[in-house]
Each structure stands twice: as C-alpha cells, then as structure tokens.
Coordinates of C-alpha atoms in Angstrom, one line a residue:
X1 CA 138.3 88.1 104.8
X2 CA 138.4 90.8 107.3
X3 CA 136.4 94.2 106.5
X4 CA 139.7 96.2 106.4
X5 CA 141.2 93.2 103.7
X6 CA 137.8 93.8 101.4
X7 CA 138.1 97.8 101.9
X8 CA 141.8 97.6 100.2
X9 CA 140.9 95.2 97.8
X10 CA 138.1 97.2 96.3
X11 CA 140.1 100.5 96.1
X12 CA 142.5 98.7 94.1
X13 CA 140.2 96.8 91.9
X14 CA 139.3 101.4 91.4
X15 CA 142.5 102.1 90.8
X16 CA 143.4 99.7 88.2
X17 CA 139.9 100.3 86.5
X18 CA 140.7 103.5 86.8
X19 CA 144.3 103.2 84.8
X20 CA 142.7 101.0 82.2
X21 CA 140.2 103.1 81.1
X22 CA 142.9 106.3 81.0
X23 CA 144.6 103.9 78.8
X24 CA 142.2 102.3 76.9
X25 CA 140.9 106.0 76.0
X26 CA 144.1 106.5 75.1
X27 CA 144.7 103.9 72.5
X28 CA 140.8 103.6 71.2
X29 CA 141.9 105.3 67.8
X30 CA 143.2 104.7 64.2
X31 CA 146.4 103.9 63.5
X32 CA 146.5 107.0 61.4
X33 CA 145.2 109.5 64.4
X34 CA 147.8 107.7 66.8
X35 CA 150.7 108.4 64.5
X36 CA 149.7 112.2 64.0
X37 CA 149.2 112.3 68.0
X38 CA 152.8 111.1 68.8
X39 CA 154.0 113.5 66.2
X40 CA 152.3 116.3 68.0
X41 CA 153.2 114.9 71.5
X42 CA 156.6 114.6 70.3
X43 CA 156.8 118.7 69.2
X44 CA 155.0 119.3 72.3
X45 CA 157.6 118.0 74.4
X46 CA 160.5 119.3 72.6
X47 CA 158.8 122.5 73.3
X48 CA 157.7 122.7 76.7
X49 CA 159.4 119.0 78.4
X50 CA 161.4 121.4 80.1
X51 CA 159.4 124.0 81.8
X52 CA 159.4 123.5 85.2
X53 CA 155.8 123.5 86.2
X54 CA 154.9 121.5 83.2
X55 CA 157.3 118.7 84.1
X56 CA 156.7 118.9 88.0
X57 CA 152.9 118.4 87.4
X58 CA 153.2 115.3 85.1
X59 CA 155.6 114.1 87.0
X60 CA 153.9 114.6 90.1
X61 CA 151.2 112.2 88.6
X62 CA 153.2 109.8 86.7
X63 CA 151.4 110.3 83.5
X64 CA 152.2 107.5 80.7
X65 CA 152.9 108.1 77.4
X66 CA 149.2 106.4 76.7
X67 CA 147.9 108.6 79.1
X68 CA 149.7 111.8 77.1
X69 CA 148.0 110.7 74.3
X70 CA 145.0 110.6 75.5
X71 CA 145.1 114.2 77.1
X72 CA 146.4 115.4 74.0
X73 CA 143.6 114.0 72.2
X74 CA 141.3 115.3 74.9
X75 CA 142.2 118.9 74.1
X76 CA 141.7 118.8 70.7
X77 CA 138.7 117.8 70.6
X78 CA 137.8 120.7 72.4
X79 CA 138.9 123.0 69.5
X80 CA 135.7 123.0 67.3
X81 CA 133.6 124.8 70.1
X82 CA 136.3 126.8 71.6
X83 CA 137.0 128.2 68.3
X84 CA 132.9 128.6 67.2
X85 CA 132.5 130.5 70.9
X86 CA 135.6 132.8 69.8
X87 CA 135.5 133.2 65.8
X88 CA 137.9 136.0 65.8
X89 CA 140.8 134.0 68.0
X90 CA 143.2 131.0 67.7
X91 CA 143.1 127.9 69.7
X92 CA 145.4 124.9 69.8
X93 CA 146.0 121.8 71.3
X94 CA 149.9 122.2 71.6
X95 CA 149.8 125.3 73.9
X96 CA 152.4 125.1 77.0
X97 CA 149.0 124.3 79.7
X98 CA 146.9 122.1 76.9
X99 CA 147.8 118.6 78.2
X100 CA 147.2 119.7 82.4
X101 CA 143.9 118.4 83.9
X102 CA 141.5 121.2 85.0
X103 CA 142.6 120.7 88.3
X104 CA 146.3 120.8 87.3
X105 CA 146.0 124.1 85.2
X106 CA 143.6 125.5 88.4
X107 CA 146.5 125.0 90.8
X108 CA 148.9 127.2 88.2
X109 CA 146.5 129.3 87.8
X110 CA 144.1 130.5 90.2
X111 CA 145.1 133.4 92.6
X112 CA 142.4 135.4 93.7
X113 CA 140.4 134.0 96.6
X114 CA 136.5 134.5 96.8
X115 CA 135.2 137.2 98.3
X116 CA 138.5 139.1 98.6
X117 CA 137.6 141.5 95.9
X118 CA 135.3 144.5 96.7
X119 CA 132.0 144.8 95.1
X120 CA 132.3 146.6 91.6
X121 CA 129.3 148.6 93.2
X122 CA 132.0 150.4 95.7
X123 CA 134.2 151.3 92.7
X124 CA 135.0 154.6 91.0
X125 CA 132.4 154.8 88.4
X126 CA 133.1 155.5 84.6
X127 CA 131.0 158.9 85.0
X128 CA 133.6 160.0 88.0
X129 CA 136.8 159.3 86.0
X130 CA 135.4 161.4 83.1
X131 CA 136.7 164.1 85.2
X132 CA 140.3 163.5 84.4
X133 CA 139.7 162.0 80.6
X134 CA 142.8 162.9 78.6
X135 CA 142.4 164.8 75.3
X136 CA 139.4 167.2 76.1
X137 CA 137.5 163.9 76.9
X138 CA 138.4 162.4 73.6
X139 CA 138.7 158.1 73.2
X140 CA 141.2 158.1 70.5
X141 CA 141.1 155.1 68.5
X142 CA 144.6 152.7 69.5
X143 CA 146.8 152.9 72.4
X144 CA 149.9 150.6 73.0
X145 CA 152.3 151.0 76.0
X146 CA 154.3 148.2 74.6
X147 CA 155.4 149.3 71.8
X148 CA 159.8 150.0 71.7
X149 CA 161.1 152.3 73.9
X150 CA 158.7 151.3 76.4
X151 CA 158.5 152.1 80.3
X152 CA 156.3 148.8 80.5
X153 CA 158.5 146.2 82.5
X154 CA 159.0 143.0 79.9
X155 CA 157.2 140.1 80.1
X156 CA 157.4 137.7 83.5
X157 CA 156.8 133.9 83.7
X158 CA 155.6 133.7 87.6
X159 CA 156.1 129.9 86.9
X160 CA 155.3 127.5 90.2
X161 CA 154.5 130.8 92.9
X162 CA 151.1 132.0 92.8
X163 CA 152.4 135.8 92.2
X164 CA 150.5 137.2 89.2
X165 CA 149.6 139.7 91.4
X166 CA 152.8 141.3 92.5
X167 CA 154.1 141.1 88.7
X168 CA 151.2 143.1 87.7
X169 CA 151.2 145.4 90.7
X170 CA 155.2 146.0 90.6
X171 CA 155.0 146.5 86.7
X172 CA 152.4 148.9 86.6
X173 CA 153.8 151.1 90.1
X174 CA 157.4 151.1 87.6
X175 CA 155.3 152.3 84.8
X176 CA 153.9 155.2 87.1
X177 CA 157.3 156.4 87.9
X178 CA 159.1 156.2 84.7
X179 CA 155.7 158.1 82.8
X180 CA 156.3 160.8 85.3
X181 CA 160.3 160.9 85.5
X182 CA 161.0 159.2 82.1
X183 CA 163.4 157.3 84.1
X184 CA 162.4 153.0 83.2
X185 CA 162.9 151.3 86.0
X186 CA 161.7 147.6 87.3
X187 CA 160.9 147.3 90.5
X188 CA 161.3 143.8 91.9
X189 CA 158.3 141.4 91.7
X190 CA 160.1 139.2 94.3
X191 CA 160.5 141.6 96.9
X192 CA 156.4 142.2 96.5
X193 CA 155.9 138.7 96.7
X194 CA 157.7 138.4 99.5
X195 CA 157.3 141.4 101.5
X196 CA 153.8 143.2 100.6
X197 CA 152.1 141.2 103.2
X198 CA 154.2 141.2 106.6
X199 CA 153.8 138.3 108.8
X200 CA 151.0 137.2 106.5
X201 CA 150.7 134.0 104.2
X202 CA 153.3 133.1 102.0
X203 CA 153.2 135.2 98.6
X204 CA 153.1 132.5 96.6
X205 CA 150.0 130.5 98.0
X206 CA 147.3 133.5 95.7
X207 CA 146.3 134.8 98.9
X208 CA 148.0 138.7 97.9
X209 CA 145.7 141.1 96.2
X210 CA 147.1 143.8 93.4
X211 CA 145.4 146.7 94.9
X212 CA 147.4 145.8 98.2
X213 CA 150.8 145.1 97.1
X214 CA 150.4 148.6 94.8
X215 CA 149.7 150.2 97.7
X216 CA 152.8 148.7 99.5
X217 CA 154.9 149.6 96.7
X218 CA 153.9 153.3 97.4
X219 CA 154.7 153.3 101.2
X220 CA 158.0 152.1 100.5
X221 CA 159.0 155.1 98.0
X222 CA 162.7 155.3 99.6
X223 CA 163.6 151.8 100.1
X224 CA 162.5 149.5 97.2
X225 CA 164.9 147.4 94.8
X226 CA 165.0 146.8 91.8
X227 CA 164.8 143.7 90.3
X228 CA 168.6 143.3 89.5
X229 CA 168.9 143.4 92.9
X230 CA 166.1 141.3 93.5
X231 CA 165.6 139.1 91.3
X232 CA 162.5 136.7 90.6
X233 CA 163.4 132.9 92.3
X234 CA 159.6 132.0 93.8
X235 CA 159.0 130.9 89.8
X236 CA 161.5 127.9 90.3
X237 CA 160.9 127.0 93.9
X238 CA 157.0 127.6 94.6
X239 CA 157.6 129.7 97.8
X240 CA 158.4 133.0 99.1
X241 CA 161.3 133.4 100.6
X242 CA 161.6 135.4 104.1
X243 CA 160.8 139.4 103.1
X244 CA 164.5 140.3 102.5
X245 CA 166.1 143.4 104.2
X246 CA 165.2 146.1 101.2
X247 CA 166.8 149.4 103.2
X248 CA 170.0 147.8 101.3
X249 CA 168.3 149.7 98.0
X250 CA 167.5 152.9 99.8
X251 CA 168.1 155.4 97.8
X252 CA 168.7 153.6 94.4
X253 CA 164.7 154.4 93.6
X254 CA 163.1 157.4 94.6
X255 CA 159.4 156.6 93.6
X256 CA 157.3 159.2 92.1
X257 CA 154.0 157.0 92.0
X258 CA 151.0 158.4 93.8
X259 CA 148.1 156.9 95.8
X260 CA 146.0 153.9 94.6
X261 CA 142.7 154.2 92.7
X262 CA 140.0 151.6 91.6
X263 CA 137.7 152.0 89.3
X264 CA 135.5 149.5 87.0
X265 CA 133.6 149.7 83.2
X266 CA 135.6 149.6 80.1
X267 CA 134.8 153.1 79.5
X268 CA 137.0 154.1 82.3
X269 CA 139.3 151.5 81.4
X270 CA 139.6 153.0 78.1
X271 CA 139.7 156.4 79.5
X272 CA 142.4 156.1 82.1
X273 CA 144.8 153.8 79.5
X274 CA 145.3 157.1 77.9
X275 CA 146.9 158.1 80.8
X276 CA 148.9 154.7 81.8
X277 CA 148.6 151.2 81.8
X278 CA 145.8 149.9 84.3
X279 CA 146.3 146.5 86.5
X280 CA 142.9 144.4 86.1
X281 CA 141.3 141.1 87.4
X282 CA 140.1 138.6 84.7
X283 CA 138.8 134.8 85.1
X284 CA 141.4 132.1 83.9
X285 CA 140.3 129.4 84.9
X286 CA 139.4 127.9 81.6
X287 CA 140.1 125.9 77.9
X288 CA 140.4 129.4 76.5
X289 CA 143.2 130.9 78.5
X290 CA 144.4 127.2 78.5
X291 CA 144.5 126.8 75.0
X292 CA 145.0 130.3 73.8
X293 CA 147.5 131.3 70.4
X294 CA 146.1 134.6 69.1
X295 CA 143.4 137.1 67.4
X296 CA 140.5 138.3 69.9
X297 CA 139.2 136.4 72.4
X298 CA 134.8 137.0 72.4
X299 CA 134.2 134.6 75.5
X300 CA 134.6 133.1 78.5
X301 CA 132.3 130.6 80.1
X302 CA 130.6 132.0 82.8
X303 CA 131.5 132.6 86.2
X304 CA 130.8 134.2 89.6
X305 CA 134.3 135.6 90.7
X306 CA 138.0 136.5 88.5
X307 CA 140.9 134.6 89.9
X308 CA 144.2 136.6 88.9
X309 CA 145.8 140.0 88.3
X310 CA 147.0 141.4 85.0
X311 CA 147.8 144.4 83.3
X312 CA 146.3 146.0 80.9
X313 CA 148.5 148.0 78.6
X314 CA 146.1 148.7 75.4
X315 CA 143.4 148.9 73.2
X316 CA 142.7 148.8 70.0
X317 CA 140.4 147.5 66.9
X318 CA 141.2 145.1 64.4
X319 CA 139.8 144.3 60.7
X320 CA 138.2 141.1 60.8
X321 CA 135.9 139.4 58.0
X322 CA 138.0 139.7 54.9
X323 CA 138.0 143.5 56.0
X324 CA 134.4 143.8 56.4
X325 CA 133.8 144.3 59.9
X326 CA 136.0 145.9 63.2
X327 CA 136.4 144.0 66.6
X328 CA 137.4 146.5 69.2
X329 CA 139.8 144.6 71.6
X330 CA 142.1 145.6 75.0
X331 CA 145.6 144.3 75.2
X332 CA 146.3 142.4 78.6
X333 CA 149.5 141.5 79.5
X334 CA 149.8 138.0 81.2
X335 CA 152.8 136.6 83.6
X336 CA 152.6 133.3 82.2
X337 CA 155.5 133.8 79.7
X338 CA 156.0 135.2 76.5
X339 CA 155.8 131.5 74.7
X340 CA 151.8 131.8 75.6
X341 CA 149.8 133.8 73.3
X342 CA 150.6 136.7 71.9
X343 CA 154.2 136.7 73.4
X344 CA 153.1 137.1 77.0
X345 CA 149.6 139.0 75.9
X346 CA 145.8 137.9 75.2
X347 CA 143.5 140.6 73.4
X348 CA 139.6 140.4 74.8
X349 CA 136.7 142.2 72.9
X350 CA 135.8 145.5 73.8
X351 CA 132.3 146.2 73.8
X352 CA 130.1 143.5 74.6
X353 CA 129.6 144.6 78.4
X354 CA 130.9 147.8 79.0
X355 CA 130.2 147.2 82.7
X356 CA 132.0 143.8 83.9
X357 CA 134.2 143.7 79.8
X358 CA 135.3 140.3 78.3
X359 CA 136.2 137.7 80.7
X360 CA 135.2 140.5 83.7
X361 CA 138.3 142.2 82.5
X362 CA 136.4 145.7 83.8
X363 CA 134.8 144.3 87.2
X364 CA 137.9 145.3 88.8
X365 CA 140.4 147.9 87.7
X366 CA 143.2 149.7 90.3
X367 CA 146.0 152.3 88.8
X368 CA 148.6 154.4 90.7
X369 CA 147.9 158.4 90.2
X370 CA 150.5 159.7 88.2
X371 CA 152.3 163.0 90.2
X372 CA 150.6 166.3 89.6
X373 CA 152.8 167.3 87.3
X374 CA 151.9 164.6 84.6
X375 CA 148.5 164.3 85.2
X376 CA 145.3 166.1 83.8
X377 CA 143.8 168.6 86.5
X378 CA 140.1 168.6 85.6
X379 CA 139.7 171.8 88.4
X380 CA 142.8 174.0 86.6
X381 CA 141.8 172.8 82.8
X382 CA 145.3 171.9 82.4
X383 CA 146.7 168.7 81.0
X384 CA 150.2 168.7 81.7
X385 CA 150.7 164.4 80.9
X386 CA 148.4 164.1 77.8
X387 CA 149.3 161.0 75.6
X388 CA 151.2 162.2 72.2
X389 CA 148.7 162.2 69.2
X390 CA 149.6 160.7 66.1
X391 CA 148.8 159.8 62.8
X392 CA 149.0 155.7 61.3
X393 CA 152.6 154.8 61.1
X394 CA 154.1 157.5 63.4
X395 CA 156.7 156.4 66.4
X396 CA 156.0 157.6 69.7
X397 CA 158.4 159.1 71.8
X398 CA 159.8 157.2 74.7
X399 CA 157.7 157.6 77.6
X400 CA 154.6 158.0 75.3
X401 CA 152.2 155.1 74.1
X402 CA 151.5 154.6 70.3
X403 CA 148.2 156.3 69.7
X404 CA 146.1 156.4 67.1
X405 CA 143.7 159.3 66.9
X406 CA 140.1 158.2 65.3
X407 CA 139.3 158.9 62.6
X408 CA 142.9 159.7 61.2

C-alpha cells in the first residue's frame, strides 16, 4: 500500500474515531437525563432553530441530534462554576449561543483585533473628566437612558456581520444629537458598516473600531441616513455591501454631535453617563456572555485584550442577599438581540477595579461631546445640560435619564 493510500486511511480511521466519541459522549447517560435533555433540546430549537446564525453554524457542521445532546449536556455542566464565579447573576444552558463550540461562538462574536486599541495609559484620565462632572461634581446614585421616552436607539441583533461596532457607534452619535436637539433620531448602522472605512476591509469581517466609525459619523453631519432609509441587511448576509451613495439623505439629519473623546476608569464612566450614554469595549469571548440570563455579572475569566464594542447606557445598585447587602452594577447594551439577557442588556459590577471595571468594561471608553449649549462648562460654572434630579418613583422627562439622587 502506497504512502499516500496509508496517509488517507489513517485520517479516516481520525475522523470516524472522532464521530464516535462525539456520539458516544453523547449517549453515555441515564435514560432519565436523556429524556430531560431532548426535552430541553426540543424547547431550545423551537426557540432559536430559526435564527439565522444559529442554524448556519450547525448546519455548517452537520451536527447530529446525538451530537446536540451532547453539547447541550456540555453546557450545563458548566453551570455550577459559572454560577459560584457570578453569585449575583443567572446562567443557563438554553441561551440562543449555549450549544456553539468556543470556536463557533468566537467567530459570532469577536470583533476587535489585537493591538488595535490604544493603551488605556493614553486615555483621558478620571481626574481630567472631573472637570466637566455634572451636578457640582456629584455621583448620584441610578441613571437609565433606557427607560420610555428614550433617545437611546432600540435594541439591534448584528446577526452573521461582525458590526457591533457601528451599532454601538451609530446609537450613541443619535443619542448625542437628540440629547442636544430633543429630536430621536437613528442613524443607520448599515451605512457605518459599510461606509466608515473607505476602500478598507469589509465592515463586517471586526476589523472597524467604535472610536473611528464615531468619528466618521461626525464628518458626515450633512449627509447621513437614517436607518429607514438604510436599513440593517449585513445581519442576514455576513457582508457589507458597497458604501451606498448617502448625499441621497442630505439634508434629512443635520447632526449636532461634537468631536470624539476617550477616556477610561469607571469613575469617569460613571461621571460622564450623567451626561449621556458612553460606547465601551468589553471581553466576550466566554461561557458567561455565552450563557448569560440576568442579575449582575462579578467575573470574567481573564484576558489580555476586549474583543467588541457596546454601549453603556447606565448604572445602578441592586439589593442582593435577602436585602442585606448592595452590588453596584453598569447597564451595557449588547447587539446581540433582545432574546439575550436582559432583553438586549448585561449588568457588570461596579467596583471591583475602578481602573480596567468588570469584564475591562472601563479599559476603553469614547463618547461624542455634546454641543455647548447642553454641556457643563467647567471654565463659565455653568451647566446648561445637567441630568434631571429625581426622587424614587419619579418619570423623567423625554430627553432626560431616570436618576436617582443618593441618598433620596
């Protein structure tokens, strides 16, 4: 038998080994524990069988119903130490991304490319953005951009196109404008997918960066679309399509956003949400983004570098402990649908490293100054755009956040 002959033989004899064990992983349970596994498989399907990354990647890899099982299984078991390493949040096993392979979920997820990101080091500092703090300087206790009427876009699912990072960048740009006209506008996350980056790499293969695209945005103040007359396709198809002629929207938008900040620390975070909502850079790439329902989220497994772009419209503290003890928490707004987590949003704890935050949610922070008129001058003393202070219970007025002053 010829070398070549023995080579092919071999990585069949792999292949099938391969399968066997998949399967035989699969069916090495009870009777019992196979019934409740179907059961779950079955709601799981009926569920999320139909979204169209989901099916393309099992598809893609012709995964059996065995095979199902045994992922399924897989991910529960990883429950017990997710939900030790995360006591005040809610994990399960039947989350739209619980049954994809690390390296399935890292192709859905993962954006951000190494290295791309400047050094927190180079960013504003907390001590420098102190200079504009809101409210003589005060961190009032709760802020919500989200709550109804809202200037906060809704929630996007960027589906099979790398593009977390124009959703977050053309959602918080819209939020800029409409805080300083009151007019609510959404500017279209497929035009900055497709057009942010000239010439460059297709906006859908996670090579874009928030900061940039924000700054785009800006540029274009007299020719951008919104996203009715744009609207978002890249989720369905997985590419970019050729930037589109936007001069066709002139003059439907007149952007009042001004020029591009970055900062880092949750105490400028915190600061600066007072003000607006804040586009941030957290690390995904793991069982508890994966498998995330609800509550606060305490941990991430440790990593070198973030890997997509969200935005974070709140914080707040929650009662945990039959009541006996407060978790601080920021409210991040995801583009991975609103049937993940909190309908669209995670919560990470506030206060266990002020400098990089929870998940490195504070390593890299970037926000669009609000126009002169609406924002606090530190130099005159005035504060012409300071968030409406209210009392437990009170509604906000539209272009306002719900806040919560401490201690009220």
């Amino acid at each position: 038998m010829c070398f070549l002959s023995v080579l092919l033989l071999t990585a069949a004899i792999g292949v099938l080994l391969l399968s066997m064990t998949t399967t035989i992983a699969a069916l090495n349970i009870s009777a019992d524990e196979r019934r409740e596994l179907s059961t779950d498989l079955t709601l799981w399907q009926k569920k999320f069988g139909n979204d169209d990354h989901v099916r393309t990647v099992t598809a893609s890899a012709n995964v059996t119903h065995n095979a199902l099982l045994g992922r399924l299984k897989a991910a529960k078991d990883k429950l017990p130490a997710l939900r030790a390493a995360n006591p005040y949040a809610t994990f399960s096993h039947l989350t739209k991304f619980a049954l994809l392979t690390d390296k399935e979920f890292a192709q859905f997820a993962s954006e951000a490319s190494p290295g791309v990101l400047p050094s927190p080091g180079h960013l504003a500092s907390a001590a420098r953005l102190n200079r504009s703090a809101p409210v003589g300087g005060v961190i009032v206790d709760t802020v919500d951009w989200t709550t109804p009427p809202s200037c906060v876009p809704p929630v996007q699912y960027k589906g099979k196109c790398a593009s977390n990072w124009a959703i977050a960048a053309a959602a918080a740009v819209s939020t800029t404008h409409c805080l300083a006209t009151s007019e609510i506008i959404n500017l279209s996350a497929q035009l900055t997918t497709s057009c942010a980056y000239p010439g460059g790499p297709d906006g859908c293969q996670g090579a874009g960066i928030a900061q940039d695209a924000m700054r785009w945005l800006v540029s274009q103040s007299k020719s951008l679309c919104a996203e009715s007359a744009i609207p978002y396709t890249s989720g369905g198809t997985g590419s970019a399509p050729f930037c589109s002629d936007n001069t066709k929207c002139a003059g439907t938008i007149s952007l009042r956003a001004g020029p591009i900040m970055t900062m880092n620390g949750e105490d400028a975070l915190a600061r600066q949400l007072q003000l607006q909502p804040v586009v941030a850079y957290v690390t995904t790439l793991n069982n508890v983004w994966k498998m995330y329902t609800g509550g606060i989220v305490s941990w991430c497994p440790p990593t070198v570098y973030v890997d997509q772009a969200m935005l974070v419209v709140g914080y707040g503290t929650e009662a945990v402990d039959d009541g006996t003890k407060s978790v601080g928490f920021f409210k991040v707004r995801n583009a991975w649908g609103t049937d993940w987590g909190e309908r669209g949003h995670i919560r990470l704890q506030r206060g266990l490293n002020r400098e990089t935050g929870t998940c490195k949610l504070a390593m890299y922070l970037a926000y669009s100054v609000l126009p002169s008129s609406r924002r606090s001058d530190a130099t005159a003393g005035a504060i012409p755009h300071t968030p409406t202070m209210t009392t437990r219970g009170e509604r906000a007025p539209t272009t306002q956040p719900t806040i919560d002053v401490e201690g009220a």
